[in-house]
Structures are given as C-alpha cells and as structure tokens.
Amino acid sequence: MASLEVIRGELADAHKDTRLNLQAVLEGGSLTPEQRWGVAVACAFAARNERLKEAIVNEAKKALANAEPVIEDARAAASLMGMNNVYYRFRHMIGKESYSTKRPGLRMNRLAQVLTNKVDFELVCLAVSAINGCEMCVQSHEKVVIEGGLSEDQVHDAVRIASVIHAAAVGLES
C-alpha cells in the first residue's frame, strides 16, 4: 500500500515541480478538507493510475473523520463525468444543432442522490470535467457551484488539484 509520500518520491527529477505541487495543493487553501479530498480522490480515479488512486484514497481516509461518503461521492462523480464528458464534448465538438436537440438518454440519478452535499459533489464533477476536457460540463458545474455559494477561489483551488493529480499520473507513467 503506497503512501502519497512514496508516490511523490517515485516521481523522477523531470517531475520535480509536480512532486512539490502535489504536496502544496493538498494542504490548506480555500477548500474544506472534505472538498479538497473529494476533488483529489475523484481526480485520481479520473487520472486512471492505480497506485496514485490508492495513495490518495488512503490519505483521504487518514485526513477525514468520515471519509467513506466523500470517497463514494468522488467515485460516483468520476464515473458519471467519464460518461457525461464524452457525450457532451462530442455534442460541443460536432457543433450540429440536430445533436443538441436529441435527448441524451443517459441515466444520471446519482447526481441527485449525493452522500455529502450537492454543491461539493458539483465541485468534484467540475474538477473531473477539467481533467476530461469538457468545456460544456466545466461551464455548467462552475455555474452551479458559484450559484451554490462557493467562491471563484474555491473553484480555482479545485482545478489546481485536478491539474496536479493529472500531472502526477502522467509523471508516474513516464
């Protein structure tokens, strides 16, 4: 069972910035611990590196008194955005009005059945959508979290975490 510190140590010198950023983005900032670790866990799932995912989940369990709902929501968000980001990115890229009028027909009940809270779940979805490069989803989730009372600083910190988690997965694979 790899710790996040071990993972950081495995990043080659070419990834020194990522190694340093991985520590920095997971400490402090404008996010609550639940938001920070929810984003980190979901982004580790989205980044698809098993060892990084395991380390991030273990750190979340250590950092949060009630980690399981946060981890389960993060897992659900990563999966749902894996589906939605592909679908909505296609609709955006193809640019045909005819596709925009079609009903997606994709089940997304979990979006309404969160274990933590709706705004935090949307923030996690935004971060995963940033990794997956879906402009429509990023814009949609950003609007919901801002209207839900989160700040642009919180959005910014969530996307910073997403970018560094993704970079760490790339670094571990290279």
Protein backbone atom coordinates (compact mmCIF):
# COMPACT_ATOMS: atom_id res chain seq x y z
CA MET A 1 0.00 0.00 0.00
CA ALA A 2 1.80 3.10 -1.27
CA SER A 3 1.55 6.35 0.63
CA LEU A 4 1.35 9.68 -1.09
CA GLU A 5 4.86 10.44 0.18
CA VAL A 6 6.16 7.27 -1.51
CA ILE A 7 4.37 8.23 -4.72
CA ARG A 8 5.90 11.71 -4.59
CA GLY A 9 9.32 10.13 -4.09
CA GLU A 10 8.85 7.97 -7.17
CA LEU A 11 8.39 10.97 -9.44
CA ALA A 12 11.61 11.45 -11.40
CA ASP A 13 13.60 14.66 -11.29
CA ALA A 14 11.91 15.72 -14.53
CA HIS A 15 8.71 15.88 -12.46
CA LYS A 16 10.12 17.88 -9.53
CA ASP A 17 7.54 20.62 -9.95
CA THR A 18 4.74 18.06 -9.86
CA ARG A 19 6.27 16.45 -6.78
CA LEU A 20 6.31 19.81 -4.98
CA ASN A 21 2.90 20.86 -6.27
CA LEU A 22 1.35 17.56 -5.17
CA GLN A 23 2.18 18.39 -1.60
CA ALA A 24 1.24 22.07 -1.84
CA VAL A 25 -2.23 21.74 -3.40
CA LEU A 26 -3.35 19.18 -0.82
CA GLU A 27 -2.50 21.44 2.13
CA GLY A 28 -4.67 24.37 3.12
CA GLY A 29 -6.22 26.65 0.56
CA SER A 30 -9.81 27.81 0.34
CA LEU A 31 -11.41 24.35 0.27
CA THR A 32 -12.73 22.46 3.25
CA PRO A 33 -10.93 19.16 3.92
CA GLU A 34 -13.95 17.29 2.52
CA GLN A 35 -13.89 19.36 -0.67
CA ARG A 36 -10.13 19.04 -1.05
CA TRP A 37 -10.06 15.28 -0.59
CA GLY A 38 -13.25 14.71 -2.60
CA VAL A 39 -11.68 16.52 -5.53
CA ALA A 40 -8.36 14.70 -5.09
CA VAL A 41 -9.97 11.25 -4.90
CA ALA A 42 -12.24 11.81 -7.90
CA CYS A 43 -9.35 13.21 -9.94
CA ALA A 44 -7.17 10.24 -9.01
CA PHE A 45 -9.91 7.94 -10.31
CA ALA A 46 -10.20 10.04 -13.47
CA ALA A 47 -6.42 10.01 -13.97
CA ARG A 48 -6.52 6.19 -14.02
CA ASN A 49 -3.29 5.45 -12.19
CA GLU A 50 -3.95 2.65 -9.72
CA ARG A 51 -1.10 3.42 -7.33
CA LEU A 52 -1.86 7.13 -7.23
CA LYS A 53 -5.55 6.39 -6.67
CA GLU A 54 -4.74 4.02 -3.81
CA ALA A 55 -2.42 6.56 -2.17
CA ILE A 56 -4.90 9.43 -2.48
CA VAL A 57 -7.76 7.31 -1.10
CA ASN A 58 -5.59 6.23 1.84
CA GLU A 59 -4.63 9.84 2.57
CA ALA A 60 -8.29 10.88 2.42
CA LYS A 61 -9.17 8.17 4.93
CA LYS A 62 -6.47 9.47 7.27
CA ALA A 63 -7.43 13.13 6.84
CA LEU A 64 -11.21 12.86 7.22
CA ALA A 65 -13.12 11.61 10.24
CA ASN A 66 -15.97 10.41 7.99
CA ALA A 67 -14.20 9.67 4.72
CA GLU A 68 -16.45 6.99 3.21
CA PRO A 69 -19.26 9.29 1.96
CA VAL A 70 -16.66 11.65 0.46
CA ILE A 71 -14.88 8.76 -1.27
CA GLU A 72 -18.11 7.23 -2.56
CA ASP A 73 -19.30 10.56 -3.95
CA ALA A 74 -15.88 11.06 -5.56
CA ARG A 75 -16.05 7.60 -7.13
CA ALA A 76 -19.56 8.33 -8.45
CA ALA A 77 -18.55 11.74 -9.79
CA ALA A 78 -15.54 10.29 -11.64
CA SER A 79 -17.73 7.65 -13.25
CA LEU A 80 -20.57 9.99 -14.18
CA MET A 81 -18.19 12.55 -15.64
CA GLY A 82 -16.40 9.78 -17.53
CA MET A 83 -19.70 9.26 -19.31
CA ASN A 84 -21.04 12.81 -19.50
CA ASN A 85 -17.77 14.42 -20.54
CA VAL A 86 -17.50 12.15 -23.57
CA TYR A 87 -21.12 12.70 -24.55
CA TYR A 88 -21.24 16.47 -24.09
CA ARG A 89 -17.76 17.01 -25.51
CA PHE A 90 -18.96 15.21 -28.66
CA ARG A 91 -22.05 17.42 -28.90
CA HIS A 92 -19.90 20.51 -28.50
CA MET A 93 -17.22 19.39 -30.97
CA ILE A 94 -19.62 18.29 -33.67
CA GLY A 95 -21.45 21.61 -33.47
CA LYS A 96 -24.65 20.45 -35.16
CA GLU A 97 -27.92 21.75 -33.80
CA SER A 98 -29.55 18.39 -34.59
CA TYR A 99 -27.45 16.62 -31.91
CA SER A 100 -28.16 19.35 -29.38
CA THR A 101 -31.88 18.69 -29.63
CA LYS A 102 -31.57 14.95 -29.06
CA ARG A 103 -32.35 13.61 -25.61
CA PRO A 104 -29.14 12.17 -24.09
CA GLY A 105 -30.96 9.14 -22.66
CA LEU A 106 -28.17 8.59 -20.12
CA ARG A 107 -29.00 7.75 -16.51
CA MET A 108 -27.61 10.29 -14.07
CA ASN A 109 -29.67 9.64 -10.94
CA ARG A 110 -26.59 9.69 -8.72
CA LEU A 111 -26.25 13.44 -9.36
CA ALA A 112 -29.40 13.90 -7.27
CA GLN A 113 -28.53 11.26 -4.65
CA VAL A 114 -25.29 12.52 -3.16
CA LEU A 115 -24.00 11.28 0.18
CA THR A 116 -22.26 14.53 1.15
CA ASN A 117 -23.84 17.68 -0.30
CA LYS A 118 -24.88 18.78 -3.76
CA VAL A 119 -22.54 21.77 -4.10
CA ASP A 120 -19.45 19.77 -3.10
CA PHE A 121 -20.47 16.99 -5.50
CA GLU A 122 -20.77 19.54 -8.30
CA LEU A 123 -17.33 20.93 -7.42
CA VAL A 124 -15.87 17.44 -7.70
CA CYS A 125 -17.65 16.98 -11.06
CA LEU A 126 -16.17 20.28 -12.25
CA ALA A 127 -12.64 19.16 -11.38
CA VAL A 128 -13.04 15.82 -13.16
CA SER A 129 -14.56 17.61 -16.16
CA ALA A 130 -11.49 19.84 -16.30
CA ILE A 131 -9.28 16.73 -16.50
CA ASN A 132 -11.51 15.25 -19.18
CA GLY A 133 -11.54 18.49 -21.15
CA CYS A 134 -15.30 19.02 -21.44
CA GLU A 135 -15.93 22.74 -21.84
CA MET A 136 -19.71 22.46 -21.57
CA CYS A 137 -19.52 20.45 -18.35
CA VAL A 138 -16.90 22.71 -16.78
CA GLN A 139 -19.04 25.76 -17.50
CA SER A 140 -22.22 24.09 -16.26
CA HIS A 141 -20.69 22.83 -12.99
CA GLU A 142 -18.88 26.13 -12.37
CA LYS A 143 -22.19 27.99 -12.66
CA VAL A 144 -23.88 25.61 -10.20
CA VAL A 145 -21.14 25.85 -7.57
CA ILE A 146 -20.93 29.64 -7.77
CA GLU A 147 -24.71 29.92 -7.50
CA GLY A 148 -24.50 27.41 -4.64
CA GLY A 149 -22.30 29.79 -2.64
CA LEU A 150 -18.76 28.69 -3.43
CA SER A 151 -16.20 31.28 -4.48
CA GLU A 152 -14.04 31.54 -7.57
CA ASP A 153 -11.07 30.88 -5.26
CA GLN A 154 -12.60 27.52 -4.33
CA VAL A 155 -13.19 26.67 -7.99
CA HIS A 156 -9.63 27.71 -8.76
CA ASP A 157 -8.21 25.55 -5.95
CA ALA A 158 -10.24 22.53 -7.09
CA VAL A 159 -8.94 22.83 -10.64
CA ARG A 160 -5.38 23.29 -9.35
CA ILE A 161 -5.75 19.98 -7.51
CA ALA A 162 -7.13 18.35 -10.66
CA SER A 163 -4.22 19.59 -12.76
CA VAL A 164 -1.59 18.35 -10.30
CA ILE A 165 -3.24 14.96 -9.78
CA HIS A 166 -3.32 14.53 -13.55
CA ALA A 167 0.32 15.61 -13.85
CA ALA A 168 1.32 13.12 -11.13
CA ALA A 169 -0.41 10.29 -13.01
CA VAL A 170 1.42 11.30 -16.20
CA GLY A 171 4.72 11.51 -14.30
CA LEU A 172 4.26 8.06 -12.77
CA GLU A 173 3.57 6.59 -16.21
CA SER A 174 6.57 8.22 -17.91
